Amino acid sequence: MKRRKPALILDHDKLRYNMRSVIGWCGAAGIDVAGVIKITGGMASVARDYAECGAYMIASSRLEQLARAKNAGVDIPMLMIRVPMISELEELVEICEYSLQSEYATLKALDEAAVRAGKVHNVILMADLGDLREGFFELEELVDVAKYVEDVLSGLHLAGIGTNLGCYGSVMPTEDKMDQLVSYAEAVEEAIGRPLEIVSGGATSSLIPVFDKYMPSKVNLLRIGALSFTGPLEDLRTSYGRKEADALHDDVFTLEAEVIEVRTKPTHPIGKLGVDATGRKRTYVDRGMRKRALLAIGRADYGELDDIIPQLEGAEVIGASGDHTILDIEDCKEPVRVGDVIRFKLKYTAILRLTSSENVTTYEI
Ligand SMILES: *Cc1c(COP(=O)(O)O)cnc(C)c1O
């Protein structure tokens, strides 16, 4: 098949292998997985993969992505993982069975929206354990609001509590953080006089307590995106070097870009230097004359240079503007010609951007 370039290729078999592995590790630890699809811009086929591989819910930070999955026939519960805007609560109760929550005013408005729609919406209250993005910061406030939801808001069901780590504050899911989450859950249960169904211990980074076997048994839901899509490619972000993750595919998504110029040029620019295409002053190392390939793909499509990894031995990405990428190919053994296709592995942010780039055609195999 001839593919239109640039092409983003999604290999569903590799994706499902990764999803099954992740869901299997969690399952063995008594943990359900909410399959997070936001990295793909919410592809319905990816939601379907997650459901097929045994995910308990589908999760995203955007309602329209969850609506698309639902409309495509994915019939497991939908979880909204970005604390919702008050202005989208009507849609939230239509599309999602579950949402993460952290504001009293939003919960009150959500309750009204649920009652109006004749539904009972399930909420997971977020506890901020120090990563400092969303969530109740004081245990007392969390318990008070939990009790209020339980006793007063008839349109809402308090399904559980959760936390998020490693997003803003780079905080790791250490044993004391997981134990703190459990003690918060116990305080809420004590206040409402019944057990919670869900204690959600975080995202991909919270697989570390699963791998290292210190996850408290009370934590029973993780919201997993990154690792299923990038495998061990982004070690620090996802697997922290755990050997389990090494067995996953790191080429679920790959990029194919076409070579539009091949030429040997100096490595230091010639003339009086101002700023580059992004308006930044830059320094250039003079490495003499070197052979380079120019590609028809740019930062407008994938973002940062380090987020795309060329699969051509000896090649190195040395620069890019919005629509062009420059590859140093001086040390490549294989010849590179105009019209050739260069393949790349992709880090998280590149996948996020490429799946929503108009210039890039996505092929699912
Ligand atoms: C994005 C997100 C996740 C998933 O994070 P990954 O690192 O991709 O697994 C989970 N929970 C929340 C609240 C998120 O915003």
GROMACS .gro file of C-alpha atoms and ligand atoms in nm:
model
  380
    1MET     CA    1   0.000   0.000   0.000
    2LYS     CA    2   0.129   0.345  -0.092
    3ARG     CA    3   0.086   0.579   0.201
    4ARG     CA    4   0.040   0.953   0.182
    5LYS     CA    5   0.330   1.121   0.369
    6PRO     CA    6   0.379   1.216   0.641
    7ALA     CA    7   0.212   0.903   0.772
    8LEU     CA    8   0.138   0.808   1.131
    9ILE     CA    9   0.101   0.431   1.163
   10LEU     CA   10  -0.087   0.269   1.449
   11ASP     CA   11  -0.027  -0.104   1.494
   12HIS     CA   12  -0.332  -0.235   1.680
   13ASP     CA   13  -0.180  -0.579   1.751
   14LYS     CA   14   0.115  -0.419   1.931
   15LEU     CA   15  -0.116  -0.181   2.113
   16ARG     CA   16  -0.340  -0.463   2.232
   17TYR     CA   17  -0.037  -0.663   2.344
   18ASN     CA   18   0.070  -0.369   2.562
   19MET     CA   19  -0.282  -0.313   2.693
   20ARG     CA   20  -0.327  -0.680   2.782
   21SER     CA   21   0.006  -0.681   2.964
   22VAL     CA   22  -0.075  -0.371   3.167
   23ILE     CA   23  -0.427  -0.489   3.247
   24GLY     CA   24  -0.287  -0.832   3.340
   25TRP     CA   25  -0.031  -0.691   3.587
   26CYS     CA   26  -0.299  -0.475   3.745
   27GLY     CA   27  -0.550  -0.759   3.753
   28ALA     CA   28  -0.304  -0.981   3.938
   29ALA     CA   29  -0.282  -0.708   4.203
   30GLY     CA   30  -0.660  -0.673   4.228
   31ILE     CA   31  -0.662  -0.347   4.034
   32ASP     CA   32  -0.898  -0.247   3.752
   33VAL     CA   33  -0.776  -0.024   3.470
   34ALA     CA   34  -0.941   0.284   3.329
   35GLY     CA   35  -0.796   0.299   2.977
   36VAL     CA   36  -0.692   0.657   2.906
   37ILE     CA   37  -0.726   0.751   2.537
   38LYS     CA   38  -0.640   1.123   2.542
   39ILE     CA   39  -0.289   1.072   2.399
   40THR     CA   40  -0.447   0.961   2.068
   41GLY     CA   41  -0.684   1.254   2.051
   42GLY     CA   42  -0.950   1.004   2.154
   43MET     CA   43  -0.946   0.751   1.869
   44ALA     CA   44  -1.256   0.531   1.899
   45SER     CA   45  -1.061   0.231   1.770
   46VAL     CA   46  -0.821   0.269   2.062
   47ALA     CA   47  -1.110   0.282   2.309
   48ARG     CA   48  -1.240  -0.037   2.147
   49ASP     CA   49  -0.898  -0.201   2.193
   50TYR     CA   50  -0.897  -0.110   2.562
   51ALA     CA   51  -1.248  -0.249   2.610
   52GLU     CA   52  -1.157  -0.569   2.425
   53CYS     CA   53  -0.843  -0.613   2.636
   54GLY     CA   54  -1.040  -0.596   2.959
   55ALA     CA   55  -1.034  -0.231   3.069
   56TYR     CA   56  -1.300  -0.153   3.326
   57MET     CA   57  -1.368   0.200   3.197
   58ILE     CA   58  -1.257   0.435   2.920
   59ALA     CA   59  -1.109   0.764   3.038
   60SER     CA   60  -1.022   1.096   2.881
   61SER     CA   61  -0.969   1.459   2.968
   62ARG     CA   62  -1.208   1.568   2.689
   63LEU     CA   63  -1.579   1.498   2.676
   64GLU     CA   64  -1.594   1.494   2.297
   65GLN     CA   65  -1.342   1.209   2.293
   66LEU     CA   66  -1.553   1.004   2.532
   67ALA     CA   67  -1.866   1.085   2.332
   68ARG     CA   68  -1.693   0.957   2.018
   69ALA     CA   69  -1.602   0.629   2.190
   70LYS     CA   70  -1.955   0.589   2.319
   71ASN     CA   71  -2.109   0.666   1.980
   72ALA     CA   72  -1.876   0.408   1.824
   73GLY     CA   73  -2.041   0.145   2.042
   74VAL     CA   74  -1.785   0.110   2.322
   75ASP     CA   75  -2.017   0.010   2.601
   76ILE     CA   76  -1.807   0.011   2.918
   77PRO     CA   77  -1.840   0.311   3.156
   78MET     CA   78  -1.687   0.646   3.057
   79LEU     CA   79  -1.472   0.836   3.308
   80MET     CA   80  -1.394   1.207   3.272
   81ILE     CA   81  -1.048   1.257   3.421
   82ARG     CA   82  -1.007   1.631   3.385
   83VAL     CA   83  -1.204   1.800   3.659
   84PRO     CA   84  -1.501   1.933   3.459
   85MET     CA   85  -1.594   2.290   3.376
   86ILE     CA   86  -1.925   2.404   3.522
   87SER     CA   87  -2.020   2.495   3.164
   88GLU     CA   88  -2.004   2.131   3.045
   89LEU     CA   89  -2.195   1.949   3.319
   90GLU     CA   90  -2.508   1.884   3.107
   91GLU     CA   91  -2.293   1.701   2.852
   92LEU     CA   92  -2.094   1.530   3.126
   93VAL     CA   93  -2.400   1.357   3.271
   94GLU     CA   94  -2.514   1.251   2.923
   95ILE     CA   95  -2.179   1.108   2.813
   96CYS     CA   96  -2.006   0.983   3.130
   97GLU     CA   97  -2.100   0.746   3.408
   98TYR     CA   98  -1.803   0.863   3.620
   99SER     CA   99  -1.597   1.179   3.674
  100LEU     CA  100  -1.313   1.306   3.892
  101GLN     CA  101  -1.416   1.603   4.109
  102SER     CA  102  -1.246   1.858   4.334
  103GLU     CA  103  -1.484   2.154   4.385
  104TYR     CA  104  -1.789   2.193   4.604
  105ALA     CA  105  -1.957   2.443   4.364
  106THR     CA  106  -1.909   2.207   4.069
  107LEU     CA  107  -2.052   1.912   4.265
  108LYS     CA  108  -2.363   2.114   4.352
  109ALA     CA  109  -2.415   2.219   3.990
  110LEU     CA  110  -2.343   1.861   3.873
  111ASP     CA  111  -2.604   1.727   4.113
  112GLU     CA  112  -2.863   1.965   3.964
  113ALA     CA  113  -2.767   1.862   3.610
  114ALA     CA  114  -2.794   1.493   3.701
  115VAL     CA  115  -3.134   1.540   3.867
  116ARG     CA  116  -3.260   1.734   3.563
  117ALA     CA  117  -3.143   1.453   3.335
  118GLY     CA  118  -3.303   1.192   3.561
  119LYS     CA  119  -2.967   1.025   3.623
  120VAL     CA  120  -2.739   0.938   3.910
  121HIS     CA  121  -2.379   1.031   3.823
  122ASN     CA  122  -2.083   0.861   3.994
  123VAL     CA  123  -1.812   1.086   4.136
  124ILE     CA  124  -1.456   1.015   4.249
  125LEU     CA  125  -1.328   1.290   4.478
  126MET     CA  126  -0.965   1.379   4.421
  127ALA     CA  127  -0.717   1.414   4.706
  128ASP     CA  128  -0.407   1.623   4.638
  129LEU     CA  129  -0.122   1.441   4.814
  130GLY     CA  130   0.138   1.699   4.716
  131ASP     CA  131   0.166   1.695   4.338
  132LEU     CA  132  -0.029   2.022   4.352
  133ARG     CA  133  -0.256   2.003   4.050
  134GLU     CA  134  -0.620   1.909   4.117
  135GLY     CA  135  -0.770   1.778   4.439
  136PHE     CA  136  -0.875   1.859   4.793
  137PHE     CA  137  -0.567   1.950   4.991
  138GLU     CA  138  -0.698   1.915   5.346
  139LEU     CA  139  -0.834   1.579   5.461
  140GLU     CA  140  -1.101   1.756   5.664
  141GLU     CA  141  -1.242   1.931   5.357
  142LEU     CA  142  -1.235   1.604   5.158
  143VAL     CA  143  -1.430   1.427   5.432
  144ASP     CA  144  -1.682   1.711   5.469
  145VAL     CA  145  -1.753   1.725   5.096
  146ALA     CA  146  -1.772   1.343   5.075
  147LYS     CA  147  -2.032   1.344   5.351
  148TYR     CA  148  -2.223   1.624   5.178
  149VAL     CA  149  -2.231   1.429   4.849
  150GLU     CA  150  -2.339   1.116   5.036
  151ASP     CA  151  -2.612   1.272   5.249
  152VAL     CA  152  -2.744   1.566   5.047
  153LEU     CA  153  -2.679   1.536   4.672
  154SER     CA  154  -2.931   1.281   4.547
  155GLY     CA  155  -2.819   1.309   4.183
  156LEU     CA  156  -2.467   1.198   4.271
  157HIS     CA  157  -2.325   0.872   4.397
  158LEU     CA  158  -1.995   0.891   4.585
  159ALA     CA  159  -1.811   0.606   4.412
  160GLY     CA  160  -1.473   0.668   4.568
  161ILE     CA  161  -1.166   0.880   4.603
  162GLY     CA  162  -0.851   0.910   4.398
  163THR     CA  163  -0.527   1.095   4.356
  164ASN     CA  164  -0.293   1.208   4.084
  165LEU     CA  165   0.088   1.212   4.107
  166GLY     CA  166   0.380   1.291   3.879
  167CYS     CA  167   0.198   1.552   3.673
  168TYR     CA  168   0.278   1.901   3.796
  169GLY     CA  169   0.489   1.837   4.102
  170SER     CA  170   0.685   1.532   3.973
  171VAL     CA  171   0.589   1.354   4.296
  172MET     CA  172   0.658   0.979   4.295
  173PRO     CA  173   0.405   0.715   4.409
  174THR     CA  174   0.608   0.611   4.711
  175GLU     CA  175   0.477   0.376   4.976
  176ASP     CA  176   0.391   0.663   5.213
  177LYS     CA  177   0.181   0.837   4.944
  178MET     CA  178  -0.015   0.519   4.872
  179ASP     CA  179  -0.064   0.459   5.245
  180GLN     CA  180  -0.181   0.819   5.285
  181LEU     CA  181  -0.440   0.765   5.010
  182VAL     CA  182  -0.565   0.453   5.189
  183SER     CA  183  -0.592   0.639   5.519
  184TYR     CA  184  -0.792   0.915   5.343
  185ALA     CA  185  -1.024   0.650   5.199
  186GLU     CA  186  -1.069   0.500   5.546
  187ALA     CA  187  -1.149   0.843   5.693
  188VAL     CA  188  -1.417   0.896   5.427
  189GLU     CA  189  -1.560   0.547   5.483
  190GLU     CA  190  -1.573   0.611   5.856
  191ALA     CA  191  -1.762   0.939   5.796
  192ILE     CA  192  -2.019   0.794   5.555
  193GLY     CA  193  -2.050   0.459   5.729
  194ARG     CA  194  -1.996   0.235   5.430
  195PRO     CA  195  -1.710   0.114   5.210
  196LEU     CA  196  -1.613   0.304   4.894
  197GLU     CA  197  -1.616   0.109   4.568
  198ILE     CA  198  -1.318   0.287   4.416
  199VAL     CA  199  -0.978   0.396   4.543
  200SER     CA  200  -0.782   0.524   4.243
  201GLY     CA  201  -0.408   0.542   4.298
  202GLY     CA  202  -0.295   0.741   3.995
  203ALA     CA  203  -0.177   0.703   3.636
  204THR     CA  204   0.099   0.507   3.462
  205SER     CA  205   0.358   0.615   3.720
  206SER     CA  206   0.154   0.433   3.986
  207LEU     CA  207   0.243   0.102   3.823
  208ILE     CA  208   0.571   0.126   4.015
  209PRO     CA  209   0.401   0.024   4.342
  210VAL     CA  210   0.245  -0.267   4.146
  211PHE     CA  211   0.580  -0.377   3.998
  212ASP     CA  212   0.758  -0.334   4.332
  213LYS     CA  213   0.473  -0.505   4.520
  214TYR     CA  214   0.395  -0.238   4.779
  215MET     CA  215   0.060  -0.124   4.641
  216PRO     CA  216  -0.193  -0.142   4.928
  217SER     CA  217  -0.472  -0.388   4.851
  218LYS     CA  218  -0.731  -0.114   4.904
  219VAL     CA  219  -0.616   0.069   4.588
  220ASN     CA  220  -0.827  -0.089   4.315
  221LEU     CA  221  -0.823   0.143   4.011
  222LEU     CA  222  -0.542   0.294   3.802
  223ARG     CA  223  -0.594   0.527   3.507
  224ILE     CA  224  -0.344   0.411   3.247
  225GLY     CA  225  -0.251   0.588   2.926
  226ALA     CA  226   0.118   0.646   2.851
  227LEU     CA  227   0.273   0.302   2.904
  228SER     CA  228   0.030   0.126   2.668
  229PHE     CA  229   0.131   0.358   2.386
  230THR     CA  230   0.503   0.426   2.440
  231GLY     CA  231   0.619   0.109   2.614
  232PRO     CA  232   0.972   0.143   2.753
  233LEU     CA  233   1.066   0.425   2.514
  234GLU     CA  234   1.017   0.692   2.776
  235ASP     CA  235   1.178   0.530   3.068
  236LEU     CA  236   1.154   0.807   3.321
  237ARG     CA  237   0.801   0.900   3.242
  238THR     CA  238   0.654   0.554   3.243
  239SER     CA  239   0.847   0.255   3.362
  240TYR     CA  240   1.131   0.394   3.572
  241GLY     CA  241   1.345   0.114   3.432
  242ARG     CA  242   1.125  -0.169   3.561
  243LYS     CA  243   1.198  -0.486   3.362
  244GLU     CA  244   0.828  -0.563   3.315
  245ALA     CA  245   0.789  -0.259   3.091
  246ASP     CA  246   1.088  -0.359   2.877
  247ALA     CA  247   0.882  -0.643   2.736
  248LEU     CA  248   0.629  -0.402   2.585
  249HIS     CA  249   0.631  -0.266   2.230
  250ASP     CA  250   0.781   0.081   2.191
  251ASP     CA  251   0.662   0.119   1.832
  252VAL     CA  252   0.283   0.109   1.865
  253PHE     CA  253   0.280   0.441   1.682
  254THR     CA  254   0.547   0.519   1.423
  255LEU     CA  255   0.596   0.814   1.191
  256GLU     CA  256   0.704   0.802   0.827
  257ALA     CA  257   0.846   1.123   0.682
  258GLU     CA  258   0.975   1.183   0.330
  259VAL     CA  259   1.318   1.316   0.234
  260ILE     CA  260   1.292   1.631   0.017
  261GLU     CA  261   1.661   1.734  -0.007
  262VAL     CA  262   1.996   1.559   0.048
  263ARG     CA  263   2.309   1.773   0.051
  264THR     CA  264   2.641   1.822   0.226
  265LYS     CA  265   2.648   2.163   0.396
  266PRO     CA  266   2.842   2.346   0.668
  267THR     CA  267   2.723   2.287   1.026
  268HIS     CA  268   2.766   2.649   1.132
  269PRO     CA  269   2.535   2.908   0.972
  270ILE     CA  270   2.695   3.172   0.753
  271GLY     CA  271   2.621   3.541   0.819
  272LYS     CA  272   2.522   3.765   1.110
  273LEU     CA  273   2.304   3.554   1.346
  274GLY     CA  274   1.973   3.682   1.486
  275VAL     CA  275   1.702   3.440   1.599
  276ASP     CA  276   1.567   3.109   1.460
  277ALA     CA  277   1.213   3.024   1.342
  278THR     CA  278   1.085   3.010   1.700
  279GLY     CA  279   1.228   3.353   1.782
  280ARG     CA  280   1.507   3.212   2.000
  281LYS     CA  281   1.878   3.300   1.998
  282ARG     CA  282   2.072   2.979   1.937
  283THR     CA  283   2.428   2.857   1.938
  284TYR     CA  284   2.567   2.624   1.669
  285VAL     CA  285   2.863   2.389   1.695
  286ASP     CA  286   3.095   2.396   1.394
  287ARG     CA  287   3.153   2.031   1.298
  288GLY     CA  288   3.270   2.112   0.946
  289MET     CA  289   3.090   1.994   0.633
  290ARG     CA  290   2.833   1.718   0.692
  291LYS     CA  291   2.571   1.537   0.489
  292ARG     CA  292   2.211   1.613   0.584
  293ALA     CA  293   1.864   1.511   0.478
  294LEU     CA  294   1.576   1.757   0.487
  295LEU     CA  295   1.235   1.608   0.572
  296ALA     CA  296   0.883   1.727   0.496
  297ILE     CA  297   0.764   1.725   0.857
  298GLY     CA  298   0.816   1.986   1.126
  299ARG     CA  299   0.762   2.102   1.478
  300ALA     CA  300   0.410   2.212   1.389
  301ASP     CA  301   0.336   1.840   1.353
  302TYR     CA  302   0.529   1.674   1.638
  303GLY     CA  303   0.650   1.944   1.878
  304GLU     CA  304   1.000   1.892   2.022
  305LEU     CA  305   1.304   1.746   1.848
  306ASP     CA  306   1.379   1.490   2.122
  307ASP     CA  307   1.030   1.344   2.094
  308ILE     CA  308   1.097   1.177   1.758
  309ILE     CA  309   1.363   0.905   1.732
  310PRO     CA  310   1.493   0.818   1.382
  311GLN     CA  311   1.507   0.447   1.301
  312LEU     CA  312   1.799   0.488   1.063
  313GLU     CA  313   2.134   0.388   1.209
  314GLY     CA  314   2.370   0.683   1.247
  315ALA     CA  315   2.104   0.949   1.184
  316GLU     CA  316   2.048   1.235   1.427
  317VAL     CA  317   1.781   1.505   1.433
  318ILE     CA  318   1.976   1.831   1.450
  319GLY     CA  319   1.710   2.093   1.396
  320ALA     CA  320   1.364   2.179   1.276
  321SER     CA  321   1.131   2.462   1.195
  322GLY     CA  322   0.753   2.445   1.176
  323ASP     CA  323   0.744   2.244   0.851
  324HIS     CA  324   1.099   2.108   0.805
  325THR     CA  325   1.323   1.871   0.997
  326ILE     CA  326   1.699   1.844   0.941
  327LEU     CA  327   1.862   1.505   0.989
  328ASP     CA  328   2.241   1.463   1.007
  329ILE     CA  329   2.316   1.154   0.797
  330GLU     CA  330   2.694   1.185   0.763
  331ASP     CA  331   2.749   0.872   0.974
  332CYS     CA  332   2.476   0.660   0.810
  333LYS     CA  333   2.595   0.341   0.640
  334GLU     CA  334   2.287   0.317   0.420
  335PRO     CA  335   2.251   0.569   0.138
  336VAL     CA  336   1.969   0.823   0.175
  337ARG     CA  337   1.806   0.967  -0.137
  338VAL     CA  338   1.539   1.225  -0.215
  339GLY     CA  339   1.202   1.049  -0.199
  340ASP     CA  340   1.315   0.799   0.066
  341VAL     CA  341   1.106   0.749   0.376
  342ILE     CA  342   1.256   0.778   0.725
  343ARG     CA  343   1.079   0.604   1.014
  344PHE     CA  344   1.063   0.737   1.368
  345LYS     CA  345   0.962   0.603   1.707
  346LEU     CA  346   0.761   0.854   1.905
  347LYS     CA  347   0.749   0.981   2.260
  348TYR     CA  348   0.426   1.074   2.438
  349THR     CA  349   0.399   1.437   2.335
  350ALA     CA  350   0.481   1.362   1.971
  351ILE     CA  351   0.199   1.104   1.956
  352LEU     CA  352  -0.036   1.352   2.122
  353ARG     CA  353   0.044   1.617   1.860
  354LEU     CA  354   0.072   1.395   1.552
  355THR     CA  355  -0.269   1.235   1.608
  356SER     CA  356  -0.422   1.579   1.582
  357SER     CA  357  -0.207   1.721   1.301
  358GLU     CA  358  -0.401   1.791   0.980
  359ASN     CA  359  -0.084   1.752   0.776
  360VAL     CA  360  -0.037   1.390   0.886
  361THR     CA  361  -0.245   1.094   0.766
  362THR     CA  362  -0.309   0.818   1.020
  363TYR     CA  363  -0.304   0.455   0.901
  364GLU     CA  364  -0.429   0.178   1.128
  365ILE     CA  365  -0.287  -0.168   1.066
  366LIG     C1  366  -0.359   1.195   3.179
  366LIG     C2  367  -0.412   1.145   3.306
  366LIG     C3  368  -0.397   1.009   3.338
  366LIG     C4  369  -0.319   0.911   3.252
  366LIG     O1  370  -0.183   0.940   3.260
  366LIG     P1  371  -0.071   0.846   3.191
  366LIG     O2  372   0.056   0.894   3.249
  366LIG     O3  373  -0.082   0.872   3.045
  366LIG     O4  374  -0.101   0.707   3.226
  366LIG     C5  375  -0.456   0.965   3.455
  366LIG     N1  376  -0.522   1.049   3.537
  366LIG     C6  377  -0.537   1.180   3.510
  366LIG     C7  378  -0.611   1.267   3.605
  366LIG     C8  379  -0.481   1.233   3.393
  366LIG     O5  380  -0.495   1.362   3.367
   0.00000   0.00000   0.00000
